[in-house]
Coordinates of C-alpha atoms in Angstrom, one line a residue:
Chain G
M1 CA 12.1 4.6 -37.3
N2 CA 10.1 1.9 -39.1
H3 CA 7.3 1.5 -36.5
V4 CA 5.3 4.4 -37.7
L5 CA 1.6 3.8 -37.2
K6 CA -0.7 4.3 -40.1
L7 CA -3.7 6.3 -39.3
S8 CA -6.8 6.6 -41.5
V9 CA -9.6 9.1 -41.6
V10 CA -11.6 7.4 -38.9
D11 CA -8.7 7.6 -36.4
Y12 CA -8.2 11.3 -37.2
S13 CA -11.9 11.9 -36.8
I14 CA -11.9 10.4 -33.2
I15 CA -8.9 12.5 -32.3
G16 CA -10.5 15.6 -33.8
I17 CA -13.8 15.0 -32.1
Y18 CA -12.0 14.8 -28.7
C19 CA -10.0 18.1 -29.3
L20 CA -13.1 20.0 -30.3
Y21 CA -15.0 18.5 -27.4
V22 CA -12.6 19.7 -24.7
L23 CA -12.6 23.2 -26.2
G24 CA -16.4 23.1 -26.1
I25 CA -16.4 22.2 -22.4
G26 CA -14.1 25.1 -21.7
L27 CA -16.5 27.4 -23.6
V28 CA -19.5 26.2 -21.7
L29 CA -17.8 26.5 -18.3
R30 CA -16.5 30.0 -19.0
R31 CA -19.9 31.4 -18.1
S32 CA -19.7 29.9 -14.6
I33 CA -16.4 31.4 -13.7
R34 CA -17.1 34.7 -11.8
T35 CA -14.7 34.8 -8.9
S36 CA -11.1 33.7 -8.3
S37 CA -12.4 30.9 -6.1
D38 CA -14.4 29.6 -9.1
F39 CA -11.2 29.7 -11.2
F40 CA -8.7 28.2 -8.8
L41 CA -10.9 25.9 -6.6
S42 CA -14.0 25.3 -8.8
G43 CA -15.9 27.3 -6.1
R44 CA -15.4 24.2 -3.8
S45 CA -18.4 22.6 -5.5
I46 CA -17.1 19.3 -7.0
P47 CA -19.0 16.1 -6.0
A48 CA -16.9 13.4 -4.3
W49 CA -16.9 10.9 -7.2
V50 CA -15.9 13.5 -9.8
A51 CA -13.1 14.8 -7.5
G52 CA -12.1 11.2 -6.8
L53 CA -11.7 10.3 -10.5
A54 CA -9.9 13.6 -11.2
F55 CA -7.6 13.0 -8.2
M56 CA -6.6 9.7 -9.6
S57 CA -6.3 10.9 -13.3
A58 CA -4.2 14.0 -12.3
N59 CA -1.5 11.5 -11.6
L60 CA -2.3 9.5 -14.7
G61 CA -0.4 11.6 -17.2
A62 CA 1.1 10.0 -20.3
Q63 CA 4.4 9.6 -18.6
E64 CA 2.8 7.5 -15.9
V65 CA 0.9 5.3 -18.5
I66 CA 4.0 4.9 -20.7
G67 CA 6.3 4.6 -17.7
M68 CA 4.3 2.0 -15.9
A69 CA 4.0 -0.2 -19.0
A70 CA 7.7 0.2 -19.5
S71 CA 8.3 -0.9 -15.9
G72 CA 5.9 -3.8 -16.4
A73 CA 8.1 -5.0 -19.3
K74 CA 11.3 -4.3 -17.4
Y75 CA 10.4 -5.6 -14.0
G76 CA 7.1 -7.5 -14.4
M77 CA 4.5 -7.8 -11.7
A78 CA 6.7 -6.3 -9.0
T79 CA 5.8 -2.9 -10.6
S80 CA 2.5 -3.3 -8.8
H81 CA 4.3 -2.2 -5.6
F82 CA 4.1 1.3 -6.9
Y83 CA 0.3 0.9 -6.6
W84 CA -0.4 -1.7 -3.9
V85 CA 2.4 -0.7 -1.5
G86 CA 3.0 2.9 -2.5
A87 CA -0.1 4.7 -3.6
I88 CA -3.0 3.0 -1.8
P89 CA -1.9 3.3 1.8
A90 CA -0.8 6.9 1.2
M91 CA -4.2 7.8 -0.3
V92 CA -6.0 6.2 2.7
F93 CA -3.8 8.2 5.1
L94 CA -4.5 11.4 3.2
G95 CA -8.3 10.9 3.3
I96 CA -8.6 9.8 6.9
F97 CA -5.9 11.9 8.7
M98 CA -4.7 14.8 6.5
M99 CA -7.7 16.1 4.6
P100 CA -9.4 17.4 7.7
F101 CA -6.5 19.9 8.1
Y102 CA -6.1 20.8 4.4
Y103 CA -9.8 21.3 3.9
G104 CA -10.7 22.5 7.4
S105 CA -8.1 25.2 7.5
R106 CA -9.7 26.7 4.3
A107 CA -6.2 27.0 2.8
R108 CA -6.4 27.4 -1.0
S109 CA -3.1 25.5 -1.6
V110 CA -0.6 23.4 0.1
P111 CA 1.9 26.3 0.5
E112 CA -0.9 28.3 2.1
Y113 CA -1.4 25.6 4.7
L114 CA 2.3 25.8 5.5
R115 CA 1.9 29.5 6.1
L116 CA -1.1 29.0 8.4
R117 CA 0.7 26.2 10.3
F118 CA 4.3 27.5 10.3
D119 CA 5.4 30.8 8.8
E120 CA 6.1 32.8 5.6
K121 CA 9.6 31.4 4.9
T122 CA 8.4 27.8 4.9
R123 CA 5.6 28.7 2.5
A124 CA 7.8 30.8 0.2
F125 CA 10.4 27.9 0.0
N126 CA 7.6 25.5 -0.9
A127 CA 5.7 27.8 -3.3
I128 CA 8.8 28.9 -5.3
S129 CA 10.2 25.4 -5.7
F130 CA 6.7 24.1 -6.5
T131 CA 6.1 26.6 -9.3
C132 CA 9.5 26.0 -10.9
M133 CA 8.8 22.3 -10.7
T134 CA 5.3 22.4 -12.3
V135 CA 6.5 24.5 -15.2
M136 CA 9.4 22.2 -15.9
S137 CA 7.2 19.1 -15.6
S138 CA 4.6 20.5 -18.0
G139 CA 7.5 21.3 -20.4
I140 CA 8.9 17.8 -20.0
S141 CA 5.4 16.4 -20.7
M142 CA 5.1 18.5 -23.9
Y143 CA 8.5 17.5 -25.0
A144 CA 7.7 13.8 -24.5
M145 CA 4.5 14.2 -26.5
G146 CA 6.2 16.0 -29.4
L147 CA 8.8 13.3 -29.5
L148 CA 6.3 10.5 -29.4
M149 CA 4.0 11.9 -32.1
N150 CA 7.0 12.5 -34.3
L151 CA 8.3 9.0 -33.9
L152 CA 4.9 7.2 -34.2
L153 CA 3.0 9.3 -36.7
G154 CA 5.6 11.4 -38.4
W155 CA 4.0 14.5 -37.1
N156 CA 6.1 17.6 -36.9
F157 CA 7.7 17.9 -33.4
S158 CA 7.0 21.6 -32.9
L159 CA 3.6 21.5 -34.5
S160 CA 2.3 18.7 -32.3
M161 CA 3.6 20.5 -29.2
W162 CA 2.1 23.9 -30.1
F163 CA -1.2 22.3 -31.1
C164 CA -1.7 20.5 -27.8
A165 CA -0.4 23.4 -25.7
G166 CA -2.9 25.7 -27.5
V167 CA -5.8 23.4 -26.8
V168 CA -4.8 23.0 -23.1
L169 CA -4.2 26.8 -22.8
L170 CA -7.6 27.6 -24.2
Y171 CA -9.6 25.3 -22.0
I172 CA -7.8 26.3 -18.8
V173 CA -8.0 30.0 -19.4
L174 CA -11.7 29.6 -20.2
G175 CA -12.8 27.2 -17.5
G176 CA -10.0 27.1 -14.9
L177 CA -9.8 24.2 -12.5
T178 CA -13.3 22.9 -13.3
S179 CA -12.2 22.6 -17.0
A180 CA -9.1 20.7 -15.9
I181 CA -11.1 18.4 -13.6
Y182 CA -13.8 17.6 -16.2
N183 CA -11.2 16.8 -18.7
E184 CA -9.4 14.5 -16.2
V185 CA -12.6 12.6 -15.7
L186 CA -13.1 12.3 -19.5
Q187 CA -9.5 11.2 -19.8
F188 CA -10.0 8.6 -17.1
F189 CA -12.8 6.9 -19.1
L190 CA -10.9 7.2 -22.4
I191 CA -7.9 5.4 -20.9
V192 CA -10.2 2.7 -19.4
F193 CA -12.1 2.1 -22.6
G194 CA -9.0 2.5 -24.8
F195 CA -6.9 0.0 -22.8
I196 CA -9.4 -2.7 -21.9
P197 CA -9.5 -4.1 -25.5
L198 CA -5.7 -4.0 -25.5
V199 CA -5.5 -6.1 -22.4
L200 CA -8.3 -8.5 -23.6
L201 CA -6.8 -9.0 -27.1
G202 CA -3.3 -9.4 -25.6
L203 CA -4.3 -11.9 -23.0
H204 CA -6.4 -13.8 -25.6
D205 CA -3.5 -13.9 -28.0
I206 CA -0.9 -15.1 -25.4
G207 CA -3.2 -17.8 -23.9
G208 CA -4.6 -16.2 -20.8
W209 CA -2.8 -15.6 -17.5
S210 CA -1.2 -19.0 -17.6
G211 CA 0.1 -18.4 -21.2
L212 CA 1.5 -15.1 -20.0
Q213 CA 3.2 -16.7 -17.0
A214 CA 4.8 -19.3 -19.3
G215 CA 6.0 -16.5 -21.7
L216 CA 7.4 -14.5 -18.8
A217 CA 9.2 -17.5 -17.4
R218 CA 11.2 -17.7 -20.6
V219 CA 12.0 -14.0 -20.3
A220 CA 13.2 -14.5 -16.7
T221 CA 15.3 -17.6 -17.3
S222 CA 16.9 -16.0 -20.4
Q223 CA 18.2 -13.2 -18.1
G224 CA 19.3 -15.6 -15.4
Y225 CA 16.5 -15.2 -12.9
A226 CA 14.1 -17.7 -11.4
P227 CA 11.1 -18.4 -13.7
G228 CA 8.5 -16.7 -11.6
V229 CA 10.3 -13.3 -11.2
W230 CA 8.2 -11.4 -13.8
S231 CA 4.8 -12.8 -12.7
E232 CA 5.0 -12.6 -8.9
S233 CA 5.3 -9.4 -6.9
W234 CA 6.7 -10.2 -3.5
R235 CA 8.3 -13.7 -3.7
F236 CA 11.7 -12.5 -5.0
M237 CA 12.0 -9.3 -2.9
G238 CA 14.2 -11.2 -0.4
S239 CA 17.4 -10.0 -1.8
T240 CA 18.6 -7.4 -4.3
S241 CA 20.1 -9.9 -6.6
S242 CA 17.0 -12.1 -7.1
N243 CA 14.9 -9.5 -8.9
P244 CA 15.5 -7.2 -11.9
M245 CA 14.6 -4.1 -9.8
G246 CA 17.6 -4.7 -7.7
V247 CA 15.8 -3.8 -4.4
E248 CA 15.0 -5.8 -1.3
W249 CA 11.8 -5.5 0.7
F250 CA 12.9 -3.2 3.4
G251 CA 14.3 -0.5 1.1
M252 CA 11.2 -0.9 -1.0
V253 CA 8.6 -0.7 1.8
M254 CA 10.4 2.2 3.6
G255 CA 11.7 4.1 0.6
L256 CA 8.8 3.7 -1.8
G257 CA 5.9 2.7 0.4
F258 CA 6.6 5.2 3.1
V259 CA 8.7 8.2 2.2
L260 CA 8.2 8.6 -1.6
S261 CA 4.6 7.6 -1.8
F262 CA 3.4 9.5 1.2
G263 CA 5.5 12.5 0.2
Y264 CA 3.9 12.5 -3.3
W265 CA 0.3 11.6 -2.6
C266 CA -0.1 13.6 0.7
T267 CA 1.8 16.8 -0.1
D268 CA 1.9 17.4 -3.8
F269 CA -0.5 20.2 -4.5
L270 CA -1.3 19.0 -8.0
I271 CA -3.0 16.0 -6.5
V272 CA -4.4 17.5 -3.3
Q273 CA -5.9 20.5 -5.2
R274 CA -8.5 18.1 -6.6
A275 CA -9.7 17.1 -3.1
M276 CA -9.6 20.7 -1.9
A277 CA -12.1 21.6 -4.7
A278 CA -14.6 19.1 -3.3
E279 CA -18.0 20.3 -2.2
S280 CA -17.8 19.5 1.5
M281 CA -15.4 18.2 4.2
S282 CA -17.0 14.8 3.9
A283 CA -16.6 14.8 0.1
A284 CA -13.0 16.1 0.4
R285 CA -12.1 13.2 2.7
R286 CA -13.8 10.7 0.5
T287 CA -12.0 12.0 -2.7
P288 CA -8.7 10.1 -2.2
L289 CA -10.6 7.1 -0.8
I290 CA -12.9 6.8 -3.8
A291 CA -9.8 7.1 -6.0
T292 CA -8.3 4.0 -4.4
L293 CA -10.7 1.7 -6.1
P294 CA -9.7 2.5 -9.7
K295 CA -6.1 3.1 -8.6
M296 CA -5.8 -0.5 -7.3
L297 CA -7.2 -1.9 -10.5
F298 CA -5.0 0.1 -12.9
P299 CA -2.0 -2.2 -12.8
F300 CA -4.1 -4.6 -14.9
L301 CA -4.6 -1.8 -17.5
V302 CA -1.1 -0.3 -17.6
I303 CA 1.3 -2.9 -16.2
V304 CA -0.1 -6.0 -17.8
P305 CA 0.3 -4.7 -21.4
G306 CA 4.0 -4.2 -20.7
M307 CA 4.3 -7.7 -19.3
I308 CA 2.5 -9.1 -22.4
A309 CA 4.8 -7.1 -24.7
I310 CA 8.0 -8.5 -23.1
A311 CA 6.6 -12.0 -23.2
L312 CA 5.8 -11.5 -27.0
T313 CA 9.5 -10.7 -27.6
Q314 CA 10.2 -14.4 -26.9
R315 CA 7.8 -15.4 -29.7
A316 CA 9.2 -15.8 -33.2
G317 CA 7.5 -14.8 -36.4
A318 CA 4.8 -12.2 -37.3
G319 CA 2.9 -12.7 -34.0
G320 CA 6.0 -11.7 -32.0
L321 CA 7.1 -8.2 -31.0
S322 CA 10.5 -6.7 -31.0
L323 CA 11.4 -3.6 -29.0
P324 CA 13.6 -1.0 -30.7
S325 CA 16.9 -0.1 -29.1
K326 CA 18.0 3.2 -27.8
P327 CA 21.2 4.8 -29.3
D328 CA 23.2 3.3 -26.4
G329 CA 22.1 -0.2 -27.2
S330 CA 19.6 -0.8 -24.4
L331 CA 16.0 -1.6 -25.2
N332 CA 13.6 1.4 -25.5
F333 CA 10.9 0.3 -23.1
D334 CA 9.1 3.6 -23.4
L335 CA 7.7 2.5 -26.7
V336 CA 5.9 -0.5 -25.3
I337 CA 2.4 1.0 -25.2
P338 CA 2.5 2.6 -28.7
L339 CA 3.9 -0.6 -30.1
M340 CA 1.2 -2.7 -28.5
L341 CA -1.5 -0.4 -29.8
G342 CA -0.1 -0.8 -33.3
H343 CA 0.3 -4.6 -32.8
Y344 CA -3.3 -5.3 -31.8
F345 CA -5.5 -2.5 -32.9
P346 CA -7.0 -2.1 -36.3
N347 CA -7.8 1.4 -37.6
G348 CA -10.7 2.8 -35.7
L349 CA -9.7 1.3 -32.3
L350 CA -6.3 2.7 -33.0
G351 CA -7.7 6.2 -33.1
L352 CA -9.4 5.5 -29.7
G353 CA -6.2 4.3 -28.2
L354 CA -4.2 7.3 -29.5
T355 CA -6.9 9.7 -28.3
A356 CA -6.5 8.2 -24.8
L357 CA -2.8 8.8 -25.0
I358 CA -3.2 12.3 -26.3
A359 CA -5.8 13.0 -23.6
S360 CA -3.4 11.9 -20.9
F361 CA -0.7 14.1 -22.2
M362 CA -3.1 17.1 -22.3
S363 CA -4.5 16.5 -18.9
G364 CA -1.0 16.0 -17.5
M365 CA -0.1 19.5 -18.8
A366 CA -3.4 20.9 -17.6
G367 CA -2.9 19.5 -14.1
N368 CA 0.5 21.2 -13.8
L369 CA -0.8 24.4 -15.2
T370 CA -3.8 24.6 -12.8
A371 CA -1.6 23.9 -9.8
F372 CA 1.0 26.4 -11.1
N373 CA -1.5 29.3 -11.7
T374 CA -3.0 28.8 -8.2
V375 CA 0.2 28.7 -6.3
W376 CA 1.7 31.6 -8.3
T377 CA -1.4 33.8 -7.8
N378 CA -2.2 32.9 -4.2
D379 CA 1.2 32.2 -2.7
I380 CA 3.6 34.4 -4.6
Y381 CA 1.8 37.2 -6.4
Q382 CA -0.8 38.1 -3.8
P383 CA 1.5 38.1 -0.7
Y384 CA 4.8 39.4 -2.2
I385 CA 4.0 41.3 -5.3
R386 CA 0.6 42.9 -5.1
S387 CA -1.6 42.5 -2.0
G388 CA -5.0 43.9 -1.3
A389 CA -6.2 44.1 -5.0
S390 CA -9.7 43.2 -6.0
D391 CA -10.8 39.6 -6.5
A392 CA -11.4 40.4 -10.2
H393 CA -7.7 41.4 -10.4
Y394 CA -6.5 38.1 -9.1
L395 CA -8.9 36.2 -11.4
W396 CA -7.3 38.2 -14.3
M397 CA -3.9 37.4 -13.0
G398 CA -4.8 33.7 -12.9
R399 CA -5.6 33.8 -16.6
I400 CA -2.6 35.8 -17.6
I401 CA -0.2 33.6 -15.6
T402 CA -1.7 30.5 -17.3
V403 CA -0.6 32.0 -20.7
V404 CA 2.8 32.8 -19.2
G405 CA 3.0 29.2 -17.8
V406 CA 2.3 27.7 -21.2
V407 CA 5.0 29.9 -22.8
L408 CA 7.5 29.0 -20.1
S409 CA 6.6 25.3 -20.5
L410 CA 7.2 25.5 -24.3
L411 CA 10.6 27.2 -23.6
A412 CA 11.4 24.4 -21.1
A413 CA 10.5 21.8 -23.7
Y414 CA 12.9 23.3 -26.3
L415 CA 15.6 23.6 -23.6
V416 CA 15.1 19.9 -22.7
A417 CA 15.2 19.0 -26.4
Q418 CA 18.5 20.9 -26.8
F419 CA 20.3 19.7 -23.7
N420 CA 19.0 16.4 -22.5
N421 CA 21.1 16.6 -19.3
I422 CA 19.2 19.6 -18.1
M423 CA 16.1 17.4 -17.6
D424 CA 18.1 14.9 -15.6
V425 CA 19.7 17.5 -13.4
L426 CA 16.4 19.3 -12.7
Q427 CA 14.5 16.2 -11.9
L428 CA 17.3 15.3 -9.5
V429 CA 17.1 18.7 -7.8
F430 CA 13.3 18.5 -7.5
A431 CA 13.6 15.0 -6.0
F432 CA 16.0 16.4 -3.4
I433 CA 13.5 19.2 -2.5
N434 CA 10.5 16.9 -2.4
A435 CA 12.1 14.1 -0.4
P436 CA 11.8 15.6 3.1
L437 CA 8.4 17.3 2.6
F438 CA 6.4 14.5 4.2
A439 CA 8.4 14.8 7.4
T440 CA 7.4 18.5 7.6
F441 CA 3.7 17.7 7.1
L442 CA 3.6 14.7 9.5
L443 CA 5.2 16.7 12.3
G444 CA 3.2 19.8 11.4
M445 CA -0.1 18.0 11.6
F446 CA 0.5 15.7 14.5
W447 CA 2.9 17.5 16.8
K448 CA 1.8 20.9 18.1
R449 CA 5.3 21.8 19.3
A450 CA 6.8 21.9 15.8
N451 CA 7.4 25.5 14.8
G452 CA 8.3 27.5 11.7
H453 CA 12.1 27.6 12.3
G454 CA 12.1 23.8 12.8
A455 CA 10.1 23.2 9.6
F456 CA 12.3 25.4 7.5
A457 CA 15.5 24.0 8.9
G458 CA 14.1 20.5 8.5
L459 CA 13.3 21.1 4.8
V460 CA 16.7 22.5 4.1
A461 CA 18.5 19.8 6.0
G462 CA 16.5 17.0 4.3
T463 CA 17.2 18.5 0.9
L464 CA 20.9 18.7 1.7
A465 CA 20.9 15.1 3.1
A466 CA 19.4 13.9 -0.2
A467 CA 22.0 15.7 -2.2
V468 CA 24.9 14.5 -0.1
H469 CA 23.6 10.9 -0.1
H470 CA 23.3 11.0 -3.9
G471 CA 26.7 12.6 -4.2
L472 CA 28.3 9.8 -2.2
T473 CA 26.7 6.7 -3.7
L474 CA 26.3 5.2 -7.2
P475 CA 24.2 2.5 -8.8
A476 CA 26.2 -0.6 -10.0
H477 CA 27.9 -0.2 -13.4
A478 CA 27.3 3.6 -13.5
V479 CA 30.0 6.3 -13.8
A480 CA 30.2 9.2 -11.4
G481 CA 28.3 12.3 -12.5
I482 CA 24.6 12.7 -13.0
K483 CA 23.9 9.2 -11.5
G484 CA 25.7 10.1 -8.3
G485 CA 29.1 9.8 -6.8
W486 CA 30.0 13.4 -7.5
L487 CA 31.3 14.0 -4.0
G488 CA 33.2 10.7 -3.7
L489 CA 32.2 7.1 -3.4
V490 CA 31.1 5.5 -0.1
H491 CA 28.5 2.9 -1.2
V492 CA 27.4 1.2 -4.4
Y493 CA 23.8 0.2 -4.8
P494 CA 22.7 -2.7 -7.0
S495 CA 20.3 -0.5 -9.0
E496 CA 19.3 3.1 -9.6
M497 CA 15.9 2.3 -8.0
A498 CA 17.6 1.1 -4.8
Q499 CA 19.7 4.3 -4.7
N500 CA 16.5 6.5 -5.1
F501 CA 14.7 4.7 -2.3
W502 CA 17.6 5.1 0.1
T503 CA 18.1 8.7 -0.9
A504 CA 14.5 9.3 0.1
I505 CA 14.9 7.4 3.4
F506 CA 18.0 9.5 4.3
A507 CA 16.3 12.8 3.3
W508 CA 13.2 12.0 5.3
S509 CA 15.1 11.0 8.4
A510 CA 17.3 14.1 8.3
G511 CA 14.2 16.3 7.8
F512 CA 12.3 14.6 10.7
I513 CA 15.2 14.8 13.2
V514 CA 16.3 18.3 12.4
T515 CA 12.7 19.6 12.5
I516 CA 12.3 18.1 16.0
V517 CA 15.7 19.4 17.3
V518 CA 15.3 22.9 16.0
S519 CA 11.7 23.2 17.2
L520 CA 12.6 22.1 20.7
A521 CA 15.6 24.5 20.7
S522 CA 13.4 27.5 19.7
G523 CA 10.1 28.6 21.3
A524 CA 6.7 27.0 21.0
P525 CA 4.5 28.3 18.2
Q526 CA 2.8 31.5 19.3
K527 CA -0.4 31.1 17.5
D528 CA -3.8 29.4 17.6
L529 CA -3.4 26.0 15.9
A530 CA -7.0 25.0 16.0
G531 CA -7.9 23.3 12.7
L532 CA -4.3 22.9 11.8
V533 CA -2.9 20.3 14.3
Y534 CA -4.5 17.0 15.3
S535 CA -4.5 17.5 19.1
Q536 CA -5.9 21.1 18.8
T537 CA -8.8 20.2 16.5
P538 CA -12.2 18.9 17.6
R539 CA -12.9 15.4 16.2
L540 CA -15.2 15.3 13.2
R541 CA -18.5 13.7 13.9
E542 CA -19.7 11.4 11.1
A543 CA -22.0 9.0 13.0
N544 CA -25.1 10.2 11.1
E545 CA -23.5 9.4 7.8
P546 CA -24.4 6.0 6.2
W547 CA -21.4 3.5 6.4
Y548 CA -20.5 3.9 2.7
R549 CA -19.8 7.6 3.2
R550 CA -17.6 7.2 6.3
P551 CA -13.9 7.8 5.5
V552 CA -12.7 5.2 8.1
V553 CA -14.9 2.5 6.8
L554 CA -13.9 3.2 3.2
G555 CA -10.2 3.4 4.2
V556 CA -10.4 0.0 6.0
L557 CA -12.1 -1.6 2.9
A558 CA -9.5 -0.2 0.6
L559 CA -6.6 -1.5 2.7
A560 CA -8.3 -4.9 3.0
A561 CA -8.8 -5.1 -0.8
V562 CA -5.2 -4.1 -1.5
T563 CA -4.0 -6.8 1.0
V564 CA -5.9 -9.4 -0.9
L565 CA -4.4 -8.2 -4.2
N566 CA -0.9 -8.4 -2.7
I567 CA -1.6 -12.0 -1.5
I568 CA -3.1 -13.2 -4.8
F569 CA -0.1 -11.9 -6.8
W570 CA 2.4 -12.7 -4.1
Chain V
M1 CA -21.6 27.5 -9.5
M2 CA -21.6 24.1 -11.2
R3 CA -23.9 24.6 -14.2
L4 CA -22.7 21.6 -16.2
D5 CA -23.4 18.1 -14.9
I6 CA -20.3 16.2 -16.1
R7 CA -22.3 13.1 -16.9
A8 CA -23.8 14.9 -19.9
P9 CA -20.5 15.7 -21.8
I10 CA -19.1 12.2 -20.9
G11 CA -22.3 10.7 -22.2
W12 CA -22.3 12.6 -25.5
L13 CA -18.7 12.1 -26.2
F14 CA -18.8 8.3 -25.8
T15 CA -22.1 8.0 -27.7
L16 CA -20.5 10.0 -30.5
I17 CA -17.2 8.1 -30.6
G18 CA -19.0 4.8 -30.1
A19 CA -21.4 5.4 -33.0
L20 CA -18.5 6.4 -35.3
L21 CA -16.5 3.4 -34.3
A22 CA -19.4 1.0 -34.7
G23 CA -20.4 2.5 -38.1
Y24 CA -16.9 2.2 -39.3
G25 CA -16.7 -1.4 -38.2
L26 CA -19.9 -2.3 -39.9
L27 CA -18.8 -0.6 -43.1
T28 CA -15.3 -2.2 -43.3
G29 CA -16.1 -5.6 -41.8
A30 CA -13.9 -7.6 -39.5
P31 CA -10.1 -7.4 -40.0
S32 CA -8.8 -10.4 -41.9
T33 CA -5.4 -10.5 -40.3
G34 CA -4.0 -10.1 -36.8
T35 CA -5.2 -11.3 -33.4
A36 CA -8.7 -9.8 -33.9
A37 CA -9.1 -11.6 -37.2
G38 CA -12.7 -12.6 -37.8
L39 CA -14.0 -10.6 -34.9
N40 CA -15.5 -7.2 -35.9
I41 CA -13.9 -5.5 -32.8
N42 CA -14.6 -2.0 -34.0
A43 CA -18.3 -2.7 -34.3
W44 CA -18.5 -4.5 -30.9
W45 CA -16.4 -2.1 -29.0
G46 CA -18.1 0.9 -30.6
A47 CA -21.4 -0.5 -29.4
V48 CA -20.0 -0.9 -25.8
L49 CA -18.9 2.7 -25.9
A50 CA -22.2 3.9 -27.1
V51 CA -24.1 1.9 -24.5
F52 CA -21.9 3.4 -21.8
G53 CA -22.5 6.9 -23.2
I54 CA -26.2 6.4 -23.4
A55 CA -26.3 5.1 -19.8
M56 CA -24.4 8.2 -18.6
L57 CA -26.9 10.4 -20.5
L58 CA -29.9 8.5 -19.0
S59 CA -28.5 8.8 -15.5
T60 CA -28.5 12.6 -15.7
R61 CA -32.3 12.4 -16.1
R62 CA -33.0 10.1 -13.3
R63 CA -30.9 11.7 -10.6
P64 CA -29.8 15.3 -11.0
M65 CA -26.5 15.9 -9.4
A66 CA -27.0 17.1 -5.8
A67 CA -26.1 20.8 -5.2
G68 CA -23.0 21.7 -3.1
K69 CA -23.6 21.3 0.6
G70 CA -20.8 23.5 1.9
L71 CA -18.5 22.7 4.9
T72 CA -20.0 20.1 7.2

């Protein structure tokens, strides 16, 4: 690999300052951790703006940053659908409609809410799949980091992994969720200040937005598309053949906008935990709503660099950029961000950019670890292994399991490094398990007749439906196997993304219908659902709050702003 | 339980990195090649970071973070 970045003392100093700094924060916070609630939920004391930034950064792991820039290069402005159609409406829905039940029920985790609302088996199913998933994701994130550092800087693969894992382990064991949240907020500002100069230099270099459009038009026509495909988000969503994503608007809006985004933003404990740690009900509801503002602006920081990079590949000479190929001959889009850093940043700024990337790897790991230790201790260890112990014991367990979690993640990382297919298979299985979850929560929170048997049957049926749909379909030009078609072939989708969206739609529909049918066939829930279901919960009064603190007002503003963005980049 | 106002560590980190970056930029001068040629981007951006850091630090003096209010 000949793209190795050359770091100097100043770059290493910035990286070093950051690493020492996060350990220092852990050490300071250690003194304030007295109870398990301090460790797992920050004692429910986080102000709304801090929780909001952490909420948004918990999702902003390095894979997200690198992946969104890669998609920006691959698909252009249409990648913004992941933000402006996917994330924002789901975040608004979480803040206005769902947070009252998560926060009001005093559940310490998403699985615990499932136990309060439904029953033990639904919670166990969710808790066990979630813990496996978080350990694997943290392993995958470490693997990706080791690989990238090795490729870019020539650092030793194992050494970079162990070093980062060690730093993250220390600050989580010391400061628990508060440490993770503080570092997520730091990481947020590092990414913002690390990437703004990249976007500014890139846009200046390519001749502003119009220069970028002209460059992207050459990219589009060279691949046989209409000139505006890379710079407009909606105009070419009419049919699957007119855009490089290979999706049409209905599959995109339903699959991505409704099922996948709502499933992720509204039910993934890694995200929701940040809002649960907020200092009050009002702050918890505002957490995802405050996060919508930076979230809707992030496409300009992470997608636009990818678009600039692909436009630069059309330019000849030293000012151009060439993307390296993968072993199978396709372009390696995952290197877009590191290459752009190397292309535009002199030493100094380069250290800042790399620190931002390293910080997002670390906080991605930390997010998984804090969600993992909470669900393990509260939803597996306490109910099924050792109940009735002292609070100090569970706090101790939380710290021990964090160490275990890091060791398991490292093992997972080596496993992934050895057998690349394992990662694909596991991510597929997790996608199947996650797909129907939003149906369960939607019915659980808004239909009091839904019961535990229905929820459990719905989850299993939705997971099976996802697996069967995947087994019967294939993306175009793919061979049967990990990409699908392992049960036979009924339908061929124009792209993998289209297949994913429709897998989610089928899983959600199956989960939704089966939950209703089984709930109606078995008895009504025999418990008090106050605080858990919409119709059984008194409305929250917020009339005495100023307008800028009212969730509904903030939500409407966010939706209006995102509509404007969609129209501008139509 | 929150003893550490997060604006303080953010403020110190950015002031520190900003000062380092700006100092390095002033010592080495503007890069002579590349897109940023002629513009001492390290010095300028370091100054921006430091200003942001100092603003964060000042804000902790003006308005101490409100204590937790509990469930409303």
